[in-house]
Amino acid sequence: MSPDPVKGLILVVEDERAISDLLRLYLSREGFGVQVESDGLAGLSAARTLHPAAIILDVGLPSMDGTEICRKLRAESNWTPVLFCTARDDEVDRVVGLELGADDYITKPFSPREVVARVKAVVRRAVQAASSEGPLNLGEVIVDPVTRRVTAGGNPVQLTATEFDLLEHLITNQGRVFSRDQLLSEVWGYAAIVGTRTVDVHVAQVRTKLGDYSPIRTVRGVGYSAELEP
Ligand code: CA
């Protein structure tokens, strides 16, 4: 059974194998992709490179504490939703008291069903926050996240769901350059099920449909960005 690409990848950073196995089982049953790291530094690196939809972060970890991972990500303006797993009440105090930018926390022992429900909630909130800003525009291209309509030079453009998501993502983050792997993870949601060639194909289709109004720029050796010609 392959994961539903819409749901995205959940990064689980947890050094207790029994817990990470359980989380992997329950999350993948719900259609999420799951990446498990059992070490703090590896977890931080995965959070930076995989662009997961959410992170389940244990507090006590080898090589780097979960709170330190969250602090570093927030310092880099990485706002991936973080759900902390805490083993003791004093850890809850640290997570809550330090204002680390955690989205939620849960105390061990927990029910895997509850963790899944919390993960769904933080992912949903993040999606709503990203799409609550009304129509986006870049030059003559207008993208409405609510109606999912696109116009270019005042004319409606018919995009597939994935083409829309791709264009919306680039325009939301206009000026930022994305690698193909980043786009796969952030737009397709689950990097492992399609290859990076898919990104090129979809970019080409969006460009064709937008014609001269297309704001998508190829950054040689890196990937793509949306910006107006200087
Ligand atoms: Ca631990």
mmCIF file of C-alpha atoms and ligand atoms in Angstrom:
data_model
loop_
_atom_site.group_PDB
_atom_site.id
_atom_site.type_symbol
_atom_site.label_atom_id
_atom_site.label_comp_id
_atom_site.label_asym_id
_atom_site.label_seq_id
_atom_site.Cartn_x
_atom_site.Cartn_y
_atom_site.Cartn_z
ATOM 1 C CA MET A 1 0.000 0.000 0.000
ATOM 2 C CA SER A 2 1.619 3.264 -1.070
ATOM 3 C CA PRO A 3 1.153 6.415 1.011
ATOM 4 C CA ASP A 4 -1.303 9.067 -0.122
ATOM 5 C CA PRO A 5 1.000 11.732 -1.575
ATOM 6 C CA VAL A 6 -1.223 14.522 -0.280
ATOM 7 C CA LYS A 7 -0.536 13.710 3.341
ATOM 8 C CA GLY A 8 3.206 14.200 3.273
ATOM 9 C CA LEU A 9 6.203 12.922 5.103
ATOM 10 C CA ILE A 10 6.414 12.781 8.902
ATOM 11 C CA LEU A 11 9.881 12.807 10.419
ATOM 12 C CA VAL A 12 10.046 10.821 13.653
ATOM 13 C CA VAL A 13 13.146 11.539 15.766
ATOM 14 C CA GLU A 14 13.027 8.965 18.546
ATOM 15 C CA ASP A 15 15.730 6.712 19.991
ATOM 16 C CA GLU A 16 13.407 4.120 21.489
ATOM 17 C CA ARG A 17 12.898 1.565 18.770
ATOM 18 C CA ALA A 18 9.633 0.235 20.206
ATOM 19 C CA ILE A 19 8.100 3.713 20.078
ATOM 20 C CA SER A 20 9.352 4.635 16.612
ATOM 21 C CA ASP A 21 8.157 1.278 15.229
ATOM 22 C CA LEU A 22 4.704 1.902 16.649
ATOM 23 C CA LEU A 23 4.557 5.454 15.286
ATOM 24 C CA ARG A 24 5.718 4.286 11.874
ATOM 25 C CA LEU A 25 2.999 1.656 11.804
ATOM 26 C CA TYR A 26 0.170 3.989 12.801
ATOM 27 C CA LEU A 27 1.280 6.944 10.672
ATOM 28 C CA SER A 28 1.803 4.880 7.530
ATOM 29 C CA ARG A 29 -1.607 3.282 8.032
ATOM 30 C CA GLU A 30 -3.014 6.815 7.842
ATOM 31 C CA GLY A 31 -1.236 7.411 4.543
ATOM 32 C CA PHE A 32 1.726 9.412 5.782
ATOM 33 C CA GLY A 33 5.260 8.724 4.613
ATOM 34 C CA VAL A 34 7.486 8.111 7.646
ATOM 35 C CA GLN A 35 11.196 8.708 8.103
ATOM 36 C CA VAL A 36 12.685 7.606 11.427
ATOM 37 C CA GLU A 37 15.956 8.945 12.868
ATOM 38 C CA SER A 38 17.198 7.712 16.239
ATOM 39 C CA ASP A 39 19.897 10.306 16.789
ATOM 40 C CA GLY A 40 19.627 14.062 17.361
ATOM 41 C CA LEU A 41 22.116 15.267 14.759
ATOM 42 C CA ALA A 42 20.736 12.911 12.111
ATOM 43 C CA GLY A 43 17.257 14.160 13.007
ATOM 44 C CA LEU A 44 18.276 17.799 12.562
ATOM 45 C CA SER A 45 19.878 17.015 9.228
ATOM 46 C CA ALA A 46 16.764 15.124 8.042
ATOM 47 C CA ALA A 47 14.528 18.011 9.164
ATOM 48 C CA ARG A 48 16.582 20.387 7.036
ATOM 49 C CA THR A 49 16.865 18.273 3.916
ATOM 50 C CA LEU A 50 13.604 16.287 3.730
ATOM 51 C CA HIS A 51 11.217 19.203 4.380
ATOM 52 C CA PRO A 52 8.719 16.972 6.228
ATOM 53 C CA ALA A 53 5.100 18.016 6.769
ATOM 54 C CA ALA A 54 5.645 17.648 10.527
ATOM 55 C CA ILE A 55 8.251 16.404 12.991
ATOM 56 C CA ILE A 56 7.630 14.194 16.008
ATOM 57 C CA LEU A 57 10.525 15.029 18.266
ATOM 58 C CA ASP A 58 11.650 13.106 21.340
ATOM 59 C CA VAL A 59 13.246 15.357 23.954
ATOM 60 C CA GLY A 60 15.973 13.031 25.257
ATOM 61 C CA LEU A 61 18.105 11.945 22.279
ATOM 62 C CA PRO A 62 21.715 10.890 21.666
ATOM 63 C CA SER A 63 24.068 13.614 20.321
ATOM 64 C CA MET A 64 21.526 16.453 20.384
ATOM 65 C CA ASP A 65 18.519 17.152 22.574
ATOM 66 C CA GLY A 66 15.111 17.500 20.882
ATOM 67 C CA THR A 67 14.700 21.001 22.327
ATOM 68 C CA GLU A 68 18.012 22.022 20.756
ATOM 69 C CA ILE A 69 16.905 20.644 17.372
ATOM 70 C CA CYS A 70 13.711 22.703 17.526
ATOM 71 C CA ARG A 71 15.602 25.803 18.630
ATOM 72 C CA LYS A 72 18.027 25.489 15.719
ATOM 73 C CA LEU A 73 15.267 24.995 13.159
ATOM 74 C CA ARG A 74 13.315 28.023 14.410
ATOM 75 C CA ALA A 75 16.507 30.121 14.385
ATOM 76 C CA GLU A 76 16.761 29.238 10.680
ATOM 77 C CA SER A 77 13.137 30.331 10.151
ATOM 78 C CA ASN A 78 12.166 26.707 9.609
ATOM 79 C CA TRP A 79 8.533 26.562 10.797
ATOM 80 C CA THR A 80 7.854 22.887 10.139
ATOM 81 C CA PRO A 81 5.243 21.856 12.752
ATOM 82 C CA VAL A 82 6.916 20.150 15.712
ATOM 83 C CA LEU A 83 5.150 17.771 18.081
ATOM 84 C CA PHE A 84 7.312 17.024 21.117
ATOM 85 C CA CYS A 85 7.305 13.685 22.883
ATOM 86 C CA THR A 86 8.246 14.112 26.501
ATOM 87 C CA ALA A 87 9.018 11.377 29.004
ATOM 88 C CA ARG A 88 8.687 13.326 32.221
ATOM 89 C CA ASP A 89 6.929 16.360 33.642
ATOM 90 C CA ASP A 90 10.183 18.306 33.935
ATOM 91 C CA GLU A 91 10.601 17.859 30.176
ATOM 92 C CA VAL A 92 7.122 19.267 29.618
ATOM 93 C CA ASP A 93 8.186 22.316 31.613
ATOM 94 C CA ARG A 94 11.251 22.765 29.414
ATOM 95 C CA VAL A 95 9.309 22.403 26.167
ATOM 96 C CA VAL A 96 6.523 24.737 27.219
ATOM 97 C CA GLY A 97 8.590 27.160 29.295
ATOM 98 C CA LEU A 98 11.369 27.796 26.813
ATOM 99 C CA GLU A 99 9.046 29.008 24.076
ATOM 100 C CA LEU A 100 10.772 26.883 21.517
ATOM 101 C CA GLY A 101 8.067 27.284 18.935
ATOM 102 C CA ALA A 102 6.706 23.778 19.517
ATOM 103 C CA ASP A 103 3.290 23.241 17.946
ATOM 104 C CA ASP A 104 2.172 20.656 20.454
ATOM 105 C CA TYR A 105 3.538 18.128 22.913
ATOM 106 C CA ILE A 106 2.488 14.773 24.208
ATOM 107 C CA THR A 107 3.661 12.883 27.297
ATOM 108 C CA LYS A 108 4.843 9.290 27.307
ATOM 109 C CA PRO A 109 3.358 6.777 27.575
ATOM 110 C CA PHE A 110 0.944 7.860 24.861
ATOM 111 C CA SER A 111 -1.567 6.182 22.644
ATOM 112 C CA PRO A 112 -0.381 6.004 19.018
ATOM 113 C CA ARG A 113 -3.903 6.960 17.917
ATOM 114 C CA GLU A 114 -3.644 10.155 19.877
ATOM 115 C CA VAL A 115 -0.275 10.970 18.333
ATOM 116 C CA VAL A 116 -1.736 10.451 14.857
ATOM 117 C CA ALA A 117 -4.657 12.742 15.694
ATOM 118 C CA ARG A 118 -2.269 15.428 16.969
ATOM 119 C CA VAL A 119 -0.065 15.103 13.892
ATOM 120 C CA LYS A 120 -3.067 15.499 11.606
ATOM 121 C CA ALA A 121 -4.126 18.583 13.545
ATOM 122 C CA VAL A 122 -0.737 20.319 13.340
ATOM 123 C CA VAL A 123 -0.410 19.523 9.633
ATOM 124 C CA ARG A 124 -3.933 20.839 8.980
ATOM 125 C CA ARG A 125 -3.221 24.034 10.897
ATOM 126 C CA ALA A 126 -0.016 24.577 8.938
ATOM 127 C CA VAL A 127 -1.830 24.088 5.626
ATOM 128 C CA GLN A 128 -4.600 26.484 6.654
ATOM 129 C CA ALA A 129 -2.099 29.100 7.799
ATOM 130 C CA ALA A 130 -0.325 28.870 4.456
ATOM 131 C CA SER A 131 -3.506 29.216 2.438
ATOM 132 C CA SER A 132 -5.420 31.818 4.450
ATOM 133 C CA GLU A 133 -3.922 34.831 2.730
ATOM 134 C CA GLY A 134 -6.192 35.166 -0.295
ATOM 135 C CA PRO A 135 -5.103 35.406 -3.922
ATOM 136 C CA LEU A 136 -1.391 35.533 -4.648
ATOM 137 C CA ASN A 137 0.056 37.308 -7.591
ATOM 138 C CA LEU A 138 3.319 37.638 -9.383
ATOM 139 C CA GLY A 139 3.269 40.025 -12.293
ATOM 140 C CA GLU A 140 0.271 39.177 -14.453
ATOM 141 C CA VAL A 141 -0.221 35.732 -12.887
ATOM 142 C CA ILE A 142 -2.863 35.495 -10.153
ATOM 143 C CA VAL A 143 -3.313 32.324 -8.098
ATOM 144 C CA ASP A 144 -6.283 31.951 -5.745
ATOM 145 C CA PRO A 145 -5.639 29.201 -3.152
ATOM 146 C CA VAL A 146 -9.306 29.134 -2.101
ATOM 147 C CA THR A 147 -11.009 28.751 -5.489
ATOM 148 C CA ARG A 148 -7.869 27.199 -7.029
ATOM 149 C CA ARG A 149 -8.325 29.427 -10.073
ATOM 150 C CA VAL A 150 -5.421 30.850 -12.009
ATOM 151 C CA THR A 151 -5.363 33.733 -14.452
ATOM 152 C CA ALA A 152 -2.520 34.968 -16.621
ATOM 153 C CA GLY A 153 -2.841 38.398 -18.214
ATOM 154 C CA GLY A 154 -6.503 38.349 -17.149
ATOM 155 C CA ASN A 155 -7.255 35.065 -18.939
ATOM 156 C CA PRO A 156 -8.204 31.902 -17.045
ATOM 157 C CA VAL A 157 -5.639 29.096 -17.152
ATOM 158 C CA GLN A 158 -6.602 25.464 -16.573
ATOM 159 C CA LEU A 159 -4.057 23.670 -14.427
ATOM 160 C CA THR A 160 -4.131 20.149 -13.034
ATOM 161 C CA ALA A 161 -4.140 19.834 -9.241
ATOM 162 C CA THR A 162 -0.413 19.145 -9.137
ATOM 163 C CA GLU A 163 0.416 21.933 -11.581
ATOM 164 C CA PHE A 164 -1.619 24.284 -9.408
ATOM 165 C CA ASP A 165 0.123 23.158 -6.216
ATOM 166 C CA LEU A 166 3.517 23.578 -7.863
ATOM 167 C CA LEU A 167 2.777 27.087 -9.128
ATOM 168 C CA GLU A 168 1.184 28.108 -5.836
ATOM 169 C CA HIS A 169 4.201 26.870 -3.907
ATOM 170 C CA LEU A 170 6.665 28.746 -6.106
ATOM 171 C CA ILE A 171 4.649 31.977 -6.037
ATOM 172 C CA THR A 172 4.030 31.768 -2.279
ATOM 173 C CA ASN A 173 7.791 31.604 -1.866
ATOM 174 C CA GLN A 174 8.650 33.921 -4.731
ATOM 175 C CA GLY A 175 12.335 34.607 -5.180
ATOM 176 C CA ARG A 176 13.311 31.472 -3.297
ATOM 177 C CA VAL A 177 15.141 28.827 -5.302
ATOM 178 C CA PHE A 178 13.970 25.244 -4.807
ATOM 179 C CA SER A 179 15.834 22.093 -5.725
ATOM 180 C CA ARG A 180 13.851 19.382 -7.487
ATOM 181 C CA ASP A 181 14.044 17.252 -4.337
ATOM 182 C CA GLN A 182 12.620 20.093 -2.259
ATOM 183 C CA LEU A 183 9.745 20.534 -4.683
ATOM 184 C CA LEU A 184 9.042 16.802 -4.613
ATOM 185 C CA SER A 185 8.924 16.797 -0.846
ATOM 186 C CA GLU A 186 6.981 20.047 -0.441
ATOM 187 C CA VAL A 187 4.559 19.840 -3.381
ATOM 188 C CA TRP A 188 4.168 16.135 -4.019
ATOM 189 C CA GLY A 189 4.512 15.467 -0.312
ATOM 190 C CA TYR A 190 6.367 12.211 -0.430
ATOM 191 C CA ALA A 191 9.723 12.326 -2.138
ATOM 192 C CA ALA A 192 10.252 8.612 -2.612
ATOM 193 C CA ILE A 193 7.353 7.716 -4.895
ATOM 194 C CA VAL A 194 8.163 9.850 -7.935
ATOM 195 C CA GLY A 195 11.471 10.814 -9.522
ATOM 196 C CA THR A 196 12.849 14.353 -9.963
ATOM 197 C CA ARG A 197 12.113 14.168 -13.706
ATOM 198 C CA THR A 198 8.448 14.547 -12.719
ATOM 199 C CA VAL A 199 9.226 18.052 -11.498
ATOM 200 C CA ASP A 200 10.717 19.054 -14.866
ATOM 201 C CA VAL A 201 7.694 17.689 -16.705
ATOM 202 C CA HIS A 202 5.233 19.600 -14.541
ATOM 203 C CA VAL A 203 7.240 22.822 -14.695
ATOM 204 C CA ALA A 204 7.284 22.542 -18.496
ATOM 205 C CA GLN A 205 3.496 22.076 -18.552
ATOM 206 C CA VAL A 206 2.865 25.072 -16.294
ATOM 207 C CA ARG A 207 5.176 27.198 -18.446
ATOM 208 C CA THR A 208 3.411 26.178 -21.631
ATOM 209 C CA LYS A 209 0.007 27.009 -20.128
ATOM 210 C CA LEU A 210 1.118 30.395 -18.774
ATOM 211 C CA GLY A 211 2.993 31.262 -21.954
ATOM 212 C CA ASP A 212 4.782 34.637 -21.868
ATOM 213 C CA TYR A 213 3.396 35.319 -18.388
ATOM 214 C CA SER A 214 5.252 32.398 -16.792
ATOM 215 C CA PRO A 215 7.332 33.626 -13.826
ATOM 216 C CA ILE A 216 9.146 30.284 -13.401
ATOM 217 C CA ARG A 217 12.894 30.634 -13.795
ATOM 218 C CA THR A 218 15.351 27.751 -14.197
ATOM 219 C CA VAL A 219 18.339 28.122 -11.901
ATOM 220 C CA ARG A 220 21.038 26.097 -13.597
ATOM 221 C CA GLY A 221 22.425 23.301 -11.461
ATOM 222 C CA VAL A 222 19.976 24.059 -8.644
ATOM 223 C CA GLY A 223 16.312 23.982 -9.597
ATOM 224 C CA TYR A 224 13.505 26.483 -10.015
ATOM 225 C CA SER A 225 12.169 29.706 -8.608
ATOM 226 C CA ALA A 226 9.315 32.072 -9.385
ATOM 227 C CA GLU A 227 10.253 35.690 -9.842
ATOM 228 C CA LEU A 228 9.771 38.558 -12.232
ATOM 229 C CA GLU A 229 12.435 39.351 -14.774
ATOM 230 C CA PRO A 230 14.657 42.127 -13.398
HETATM 231 CA CA CA B 1 14.596 9.267 24.289
#
